[in-house]
Coordinates of C-alpha atoms and ligand atoms in Angstrom, one line a residue:
Chain A
M1 CA 0.0 0.0 0.0
K2 CA 1.1 3.5 -0.7
E3 CA 0.4 7.0 0.5
I4 CA 0.0 9.6 -2.3
I5 CA 0.3 13.2 -1.1
A6 CA -0.7 15.8 -3.7
I7 CA -0.2 19.5 -3.1
I8 CA -2.4 21.2 -5.7
R9 CA -4.0 24.6 -6.6
P10 CA -7.1 25.1 -4.4
E11 CA -9.2 25.9 -7.5
K12 CA -8.4 22.5 -8.9
L13 CA -9.9 20.5 -6.0
E14 CA -13.4 20.1 -7.5
N15 CA -12.0 18.7 -10.8
V16 CA -9.5 16.5 -9.1
K17 CA -12.2 15.0 -6.8
A18 CA -14.5 14.3 -9.7
A19 CA -11.8 12.6 -11.7
L20 CA -10.7 10.4 -8.8
E21 CA -14.3 9.4 -8.3
A22 CA -14.5 8.5 -12.0
I23 CA -11.7 6.0 -11.6
E24 CA -13.2 4.6 -8.4
C25 CA -10.6 6.2 -6.2
R26 CA -12.8 7.1 -3.2
G27 CA -10.9 7.5 0.1
L28 CA -9.4 11.0 0.4
T29 CA -8.3 13.4 3.2
V30 CA -8.0 17.1 2.4
V31 CA -6.5 20.0 4.3
D32 CA -5.7 23.7 3.4
V33 CA -2.0 24.4 3.6
K34 CA 0.4 27.1 2.5
G35 CA 3.6 26.5 0.6
R36 CA 6.5 27.5 -1.6
G37 CA 8.3 25.7 -4.4
R38 CA 11.5 26.5 -6.3
Q39 CA 10.5 30.0 -7.1
L40 CA 10.0 30.8 -3.4
G41 CA 6.6 32.3 -3.8
V42 CA 5.7 35.3 -6.0
T43 CA 6.8 38.9 -6.1
E44 CA 4.0 41.5 -6.6
S45 CA 4.0 45.3 -7.0
Y46 CA 1.8 47.5 -5.0
R47 CA 1.9 51.4 -5.3
G48 CA 5.4 51.2 -6.8
S49 CA 6.9 48.9 -4.2
D50 CA 7.8 45.2 -4.7
Y51 CA 7.0 42.7 -2.0
R52 CA 7.1 39.0 -1.9
I53 CA 4.4 36.6 -0.8
D54 CA 6.5 33.7 0.2
L55 CA 3.9 31.1 1.1
L56 CA 1.0 30.6 -1.3
P57 CA -2.4 28.9 -0.5
K58 CA -2.4 25.3 -1.6
T59 CA -4.6 22.2 -1.0
R60 CA -3.0 19.0 0.3
L61 CA -4.6 15.7 -0.6
E62 CA -3.7 12.5 1.2
I63 CA -4.8 9.3 -0.6
I64 CA -4.0 5.8 0.6
V65 CA -4.2 3.2 -2.2
K66 CA -3.2 -0.3 -3.1
D67 CA 0.1 -0.7 -5.0
E68 CA -1.6 -1.5 -8.3
E69 CA -3.7 1.7 -8.1
V70 CA -0.8 4.1 -7.8
D71 CA -0.1 4.7 -11.5
E72 CA -3.7 5.4 -12.4
V73 CA -4.2 7.8 -9.5
V74 CA -1.0 9.7 -10.2
D75 CA -1.8 10.0 -13.9
T76 CA -5.3 11.3 -13.0
L77 CA -3.9 13.8 -10.5
V78 CA -1.3 15.1 -13.0
K79 CA -3.9 15.4 -15.8
T80 CA -6.5 17.2 -13.8
A81 CA -4.4 19.4 -11.6
Q82 CA -2.1 20.7 -14.4
T83 CA -2.4 24.2 -15.9
G84 CA 1.1 24.4 -17.4
D85 CA 2.1 27.5 -15.3
I86 CA 4.6 27.4 -12.4
G87 CA 3.0 26.5 -9.1
D88 CA 0.9 23.5 -10.3
G89 CA 2.1 21.5 -7.4
K90 CA 3.8 18.2 -6.5
I91 CA 3.0 14.6 -5.8
F92 CA 4.9 12.5 -3.2
I93 CA 4.6 8.7 -2.9
S94 CA 5.6 6.8 0.2
P95 CA 5.2 3.3 1.6
V96 CA 2.4 2.3 4.0
E97 CA 2.8 -0.9 6.0
D98 CA -0.8 -1.3 7.3
V99 CA -4.3 0.1 7.2
V100 CA -7.1 -0.4 9.7
R101 CA -10.8 0.4 9.1
I102 CA -11.9 1.6 12.6
R103 CA -15.6 0.5 12.2
T104 CA -14.8 -3.1 11.6
G105 CA -11.2 -3.6 12.6
E106 CA -10.4 -4.9 9.1
R107 CA -6.7 -4.6 8.3
G108 CA -4.4 -4.5 5.2
E109 CA -5.6 -4.2 1.6
N110 CA -9.2 -4.9 2.5
A111 CA -9.2 -1.9 4.7
V112 CA -8.0 0.6 2.1
Chain B
M1 CA 9.8 3.7 14.7
K2 CA 6.5 4.2 13.0
E3 CA 4.1 7.0 12.1
I4 CA 0.5 6.2 13.0
I5 CA -2.0 8.5 11.2
A6 CA -5.6 8.2 12.4
I7 CA -8.5 10.0 10.8
I8 CA -11.3 10.0 13.3
R9 CA -14.7 11.6 14.1
P10 CA -14.0 15.1 15.7
E11 CA -16.4 14.3 18.6
K12 CA -14.2 11.3 19.5
L13 CA -11.0 13.4 20.0
E14 CA -11.4 13.9 23.8
N15 CA -11.9 10.2 24.4
V16 CA -9.1 9.2 22.2
K17 CA -6.6 11.7 23.9
A18 CA -7.6 10.4 27.3
A19 CA -7.2 6.8 26.4
L20 CA -3.8 7.4 24.8
E21 CA -2.7 9.2 27.9
A22 CA -3.8 6.3 30.0
I23 CA -1.4 4.0 28.1
E24 CA 1.4 6.5 28.4
C25 CA 1.2 7.5 24.7
R26 CA 1.9 11.2 25.0
G27 CA 3.3 12.8 21.9
L28 CA 0.5 13.7 19.4
T29 CA -0.1 16.2 16.6
V30 CA -3.7 17.1 15.6
V31 CA -5.2 18.9 12.7
D32 CA -8.8 19.4 11.4
V33 CA -9.3 18.0 8.0
K34 CA -12.1 17.0 5.6
G35 CA -12.5 13.7 3.9
R36 CA -14.5 11.0 2.2
G37 CA -14.4 7.2 2.4
R38 CA -15.9 4.5 0.3
Q39 CA -19.4 6.0 0.5
L40 CA -18.2 9.3 -1.0
G41 CA -19.7 11.4 1.8
V42 CA -23.4 11.6 2.6
T43 CA -26.6 12.5 0.7
E44 CA -29.1 14.7 2.6
S45 CA -32.5 16.0 1.7
Y46 CA -33.5 19.6 2.1
R47 CA -36.9 21.0 1.0
G48 CA -37.5 18.0 -1.2
S49 CA -34.1 18.1 -3.0
D50 CA -31.2 15.7 -2.5
Y51 CA -27.7 17.0 -2.3
R52 CA -24.5 15.4 -1.5
I53 CA -21.9 16.6 1.1
D54 CA -18.8 15.0 -0.4
L55 CA -16.2 15.9 2.2
L56 CA -17.1 15.5 5.9
P57 CA -15.2 17.1 8.8
K58 CA -12.7 14.7 10.4
T59 CA -9.8 15.0 12.8
R60 CA -6.3 13.8 11.8
L61 CA -4.0 12.5 14.5
E62 CA -0.3 12.0 13.8
I63 CA 1.5 9.9 16.4
I64 CA 5.1 8.7 16.2
V65 CA 5.9 5.7 18.3
K66 CA 8.5 3.0 18.9
D67 CA 7.9 -0.2 17.1
E68 CA 6.9 -2.1 20.2
E69 CA 4.2 0.5 21.0
V70 CA 2.3 0.2 17.7
D71 CA -0.1 -2.6 18.6
E72 CA -1.3 -1.1 21.8
V73 CA -1.8 2.4 20.3
V74 CA -3.7 1.0 17.3
D75 CA -5.9 -1.2 19.6
T76 CA -6.6 1.9 21.8
L77 CA -7.5 4.0 18.8
V78 CA -9.9 1.4 17.4
K79 CA -11.5 0.9 20.8
T80 CA -12.0 4.5 21.6
A81 CA -12.8 5.9 18.1
Q82 CA -15.3 3.2 17.1
T83 CA -19.1 3.8 17.0
G84 CA -20.0 1.0 14.6
D85 CA -21.5 3.3 12.0
I86 CA -19.9 4.0 8.7
G87 CA -17.5 6.9 8.7
D88 CA -15.6 5.9 11.9
G89 CA -12.3 6.5 10.2
K90 CA -9.1 4.9 9.2
I91 CA -5.6 4.2 10.6
F92 CA -2.4 4.2 8.4
I93 CA 0.9 2.9 9.6
S94 CA 4.2 3.9 7.9
P95 CA 7.9 3.6 8.6
V96 CA 9.9 6.4 10.2
E97 CA 13.7 6.3 9.9
D98 CA 14.8 8.9 12.4
V99 CA 13.4 11.3 15.1
V100 CA 15.0 14.4 16.5
R101 CA 14.0 16.3 19.7
I102 CA 14.8 19.9 18.8
R103 CA 15.5 21.1 22.3
T104 CA 18.3 18.7 23.0
G105 CA 19.3 17.4 19.6
E106 CA 18.6 13.8 20.8
R107 CA 17.9 11.3 18.0
G108 CA 16.3 8.0 17.4
E109 CA 14.1 6.1 19.9
N110 CA 15.2 8.3 22.8
A111 CA 13.7 11.3 21.0
V112 CA 10.3 9.7 20.4
Chain C
M1 CA 14.3 10.9 -1.3
K2 CA 13.1 11.7 2.2
E3 CA 10.2 13.5 3.9
I4 CA 11.2 15.7 6.8
I5 CA 8.3 16.7 9.0
A6 CA 9.2 19.3 11.6
I7 CA 6.7 20.4 14.3
I8 CA 8.0 23.8 15.6
R9 CA 6.9 26.8 17.6
P10 CA 4.8 29.1 15.4
E11 CA 6.9 32.1 16.3
K12 CA 10.0 30.4 14.9
L13 CA 8.5 30.0 11.4
E14 CA 10.0 33.2 9.9
N15 CA 13.5 32.3 11.1
V16 CA 13.3 28.8 9.9
K17 CA 12.0 29.8 6.5
A18 CA 14.9 32.3 6.0
A19 CA 17.5 29.8 7.2
L20 CA 16.2 27.1 4.8
E21 CA 16.2 29.6 1.9
A22 CA 19.9 30.4 2.8
I23 CA 20.9 26.8 2.3
E24 CA 18.9 26.6 -1.0
C25 CA 16.2 24.4 0.5
R26 CA 13.1 25.9 -1.2
G27 CA 10.2 23.6 -1.4
L28 CA 8.1 23.6 1.8
T29 CA 4.5 22.9 2.9
V30 CA 3.2 24.5 6.1
V31 CA 0.1 24.0 8.2
D32 CA -1.1 25.1 11.6
V33 CA -1.6 22.2 14.0
K34 CA -2.0 21.6 17.7
G35 CA 0.0 19.1 19.7
R36 CA 1.4 17.7 22.9
G37 CA 4.7 16.2 23.8
R38 CA 5.9 14.3 26.9
Q39 CA 4.7 16.9 29.3
L40 CA 1.1 16.6 28.0
G41 CA 0.7 20.4 27.5
V42 CA 0.9 23.0 30.2
T43 CA -0.9 23.7 33.4
E44 CA -1.8 27.2 34.2
S45 CA -3.4 29.0 37.1
Y46 CA -6.4 31.3 36.8
R47 CA -8.1 32.9 39.8
G48 CA -6.8 30.3 42.1
S49 CA -7.7 27.3 40.0
D50 CA -5.3 25.1 38.0
Y51 CA -6.3 24.0 34.5
R52 CA -4.4 22.2 31.8
I53 CA -4.2 23.2 28.2
D54 CA -3.5 19.8 26.7
L55 CA -2.9 20.8 23.0
L56 CA -0.7 23.7 22.2
P57 CA -0.5 25.6 18.9
K58 CA 2.4 24.4 16.7
T59 CA 3.4 24.7 13.1
R60 CA 4.0 21.7 10.9
L61 CA 6.5 21.8 8.1
E62 CA 6.7 19.1 5.4
I63 CA 9.9 19.2 3.4
I64 CA 10.8 16.7 0.7
V65 CA 14.5 16.6 -0.1
K66 CA 17.1 14.4 -1.8
D67 CA 18.9 12.0 0.5
E68 CA 22.1 14.0 0.5
E69 CA 20.3 17.1 1.7
V70 CA 18.8 15.6 4.8
D71 CA 21.6 16.3 7.2
E72 CA 22.0 20.0 6.3
V73 CA 18.2 20.6 6.5
V74 CA 17.9 18.8 9.8
D75 CA 20.8 20.7 11.3
T76 CA 19.4 24.0 10.1
L77 CA 16.0 23.2 11.5
V78 CA 17.4 22.3 14.9
K79 CA 19.6 25.4 15.0
T80 CA 16.9 27.8 14.1
A81 CA 13.9 26.3 15.9
Q82 CA 15.6 25.7 19.2
T83 CA 15.1 27.9 22.3
G84 CA 16.3 25.4 24.9
D85 CA 12.9 25.3 26.7
I86 CA 10.6 22.3 26.7
G87 CA 8.2 22.3 23.7
D88 CA 10.7 23.3 21.0
G89 CA 9.4 20.5 18.8
K90 CA 10.3 17.4 16.9
I91 CA 11.6 16.3 13.5
F92 CA 10.5 13.0 11.8
I93 CA 12.3 11.6 8.8
S94 CA 10.6 9.0 6.5
P95 CA 11.3 7.4 3.1
V96 CA 9.8 8.8 -0.1
E97 CA 9.7 6.5 -3.1
D98 CA 8.8 9.0 -5.9
V99 CA 8.1 12.6 -6.6
V100 CA 6.2 14.2 -9.5
R101 CA 6.2 17.8 -10.6
I102 CA 2.6 18.3 -11.8
R103 CA 3.4 21.1 -14.3
T104 CA 5.9 19.0 -16.3
G105 CA 5.3 15.4 -15.3
E106 CA 9.0 15.1 -14.3
R107 CA 9.6 12.4 -11.8
G108 CA 12.2 11.3 -9.2
E109 CA 15.1 13.5 -7.9
N110 CA 14.7 16.0 -10.7
A111 CA 11.2 16.7 -9.5
V112 CA 12.2 17.5 -5.9
Ligands
ATP201 N1 10.2 19.9 -1.9 C1 9.0 20.2 -1.5 N2 8.7 19.8 -0.2 C2 7.5 20.0 0.3 N3 6.5 20.7 -0.4 C3 6.8 21.1 -1.6 C4 8.0 20.9 -2.2 N4 8.0 21.4 -3.5 C5 6.8 22.0 -3.6 N5 6.0 21.8 -2.5 C6 4.6 22.2 -2.3 O1 4.0 22.2 -3.6 C7 3.5 23.5 -3.8 C8 3.6 23.9 -5.3 O2 4.9 23.7 -5.6 P1 5.4 24.1 -7.1 O3 4.3 23.6 -8.1 O4 5.7 25.6 -7.2 O5 6.7 23.3 -7.2 P2 8.0 23.6 -8.1 O6 9.0 22.5 -7.9 O7 8.4 25.0 -7.8 O8 7.4 23.4 -9.6 P3 7.2 24.6 -10.7 O9 8.5 24.9 -11.3 O10 6.2 23.9 -11.7 O11 6.6 25.8 -10.0 C9 4.3 24.4 -2.9 O12 3.6 25.6 -2.6 C10 4.5 23.5 -1.7 O13 3.3 23.5 -0.9
ATP202 N1 -8.1 5.5 1.3 C1 -8.1 6.7 2.0 N2 -7.1 7.6 1.8 C2 -7.1 8.7 2.6 N3 -8.0 9.0 3.5 C3 -9.0 8.1 3.7 C4 -9.1 6.9 3.0 N4 -10.2 6.2 3.4 C5 -10.8 7.0 4.3 N5 -10.0 8.1 4.6 C6 -10.3 9.2 5.6 O1 -11.0 8.6 6.7 C7 -12.2 9.3 6.8 C8 -13.3 8.3 7.3 O2 -13.4 7.3 6.3 P1 -14.4 6.1 6.5 O3 -14.5 5.7 7.9 O4 -15.7 6.5 5.9 O5 -13.7 4.9 5.6 P2 -14.5 3.8 4.9 O6 -13.4 3.0 4.2 O7 -15.5 4.3 4.0 O8 -15.1 2.9 6.1 P3 -16.7 2.7 6.5 O9 -17.2 1.7 5.5 O10 -16.6 2.2 7.9 O11 -17.3 4.1 6.3 C9 -12.5 9.9 5.5 O12 -13.4 11.0 5.6 C10 -11.2 10.3 5.0 O13 -10.8 11.5 5.6
ATP203 N1 5.6 11.3 19.4 C1 5.1 12.3 18.8 N2 4.2 12.1 17.8 C2 3.6 13.1 17.1 N3 3.8 14.4 17.4 C3 4.7 14.7 18.4 C4 5.3 13.7 19.1 N4 6.1 14.3 20.1 C5 5.9 15.6 19.9 N5 5.1 15.9 18.9 C6 4.7 17.2 18.4 O1 5.7 18.1 18.6 C7 5.2 19.2 19.4 C8 6.3 19.7 20.4 O2 6.7 18.6 21.2 P1 7.8 18.7 22.3 O3 8.8 19.6 21.8 O4 7.1 19.2 23.6 O5 8.3 17.2 22.4 P2 8.9 16.5 23.7 O6 9.3 15.2 23.3 O7 8.0 16.7 24.9 O8 10.3 17.4 24.0 P3 10.6 18.4 25.2 O9 11.0 17.6 26.4 O10 11.8 19.2 24.7 O11 9.4 19.3 25.4 C9 4.0 18.6 20.1 O12 3.1 19.7 20.5 C10 3.4 17.7 19.1 O13 2.7 18.5 18.1
MG204 MG1 7.1 26.6 -8.2
MG205 MG1 -17.1 5.5 4.8
MG206 MG1 7.4 18.6 25.5

């Protein structure tokens, strides 16, 4: 099992959720975050002065899936969260050793 | 060392914290999140129309523990977060390679 | 690649961000959390009564880096987040198997 963390543009969340649902990827945990990437935020001008906003609002998705689902979920995330402009976000994939469904106590792949 | 992530019902947080304290599991990081599981949220009726709330409020606990503590912590989480109704939540267990206590610089199991 | 999670004092965030930038560690995701460590929060007195605040406000940083960057980032976090008083926070290091830059589809170390 794997944990897929995706940091996306907040305005892409609705699209991404619908696309995940369409591939039967249902479980999902979402939280609002702030972040910066390689460009260290953005610099804006206001009344002739430049100032930097160094942490921009993003949305963090946490999706636990079976190993064989990783590729389709990652492809779907890239396709639906991409605009082509800098700041589109990142995906991080990590190992998960066990999953438990609290209602039933089921464990492992059946609990995903 | 392991990371235990538990997504629970917000109204279970007080019980869960007390039960963890009772087994000497002290370190804990908490954040409010939204999420969906296999049922994709809930459908409600309002003035004759159905609408779906697709992300429900949940509470995310992050608990780093020594390997030998995992089973007791997971059992305690299941016991205290369970209602028996759908939506009780999930637990995810992942490997952690190192821990640092910032105050002292201690590392590894002594820092957990 | 590794995931470095740091739970720090909120008032240390500005220092920490600047210090990370100075070592060319740019990508960073931040969220406000609450937590407790070994001391289980703090006990305060108010009008002659003691009461415990069991979850204190903290800031959670999530930083994905290449393996060879871990030591310098951890050292920088410890140096800049430390006050010497209890509650300075913790760092957790975990494995990351793959990274994707959503804009370009790049994967692996080039996407970090
Ligand atoms: N190395 C990283 N560690 C943790 N979070 C990151 C990292 N890189 C990016 N992020 C998160 O992803 C968000 C979007 O990053 P962004 O898309 O700007 O990445 P990038 O590598 O700069 O790519 P691009 O060149 O397309 O802008 C950031 O605001 C931050 O929350
Ligand atoms: N695969 C998953 N990945 C990430 N988060 C998940 C996943 N499954 C569930 N969650 C999180 O846990 C919360 C509760 O999920 P829930 O208890 O409904 O899981 P379930 O598998 O549908 O079990 P049940 O049949 O008992 O409802 C969700 O709102 C979401 O935040
Ligand atoms: N084992 C843990 N699992 C998850 N989060 C933790 C853990 N330990 C600490 N934290 C998080 O780090 C924050 C700060 O912890 P703290 O610095 O008090 O750790 P500590 O081990 O008690 O060290 P100290 O003795 O220096 O206070 C907590 O509020 C919590 O959010
Ligand atoms: Mg960027
Ligand atoms: Mg459910
Ligand atoms: Mg403490």
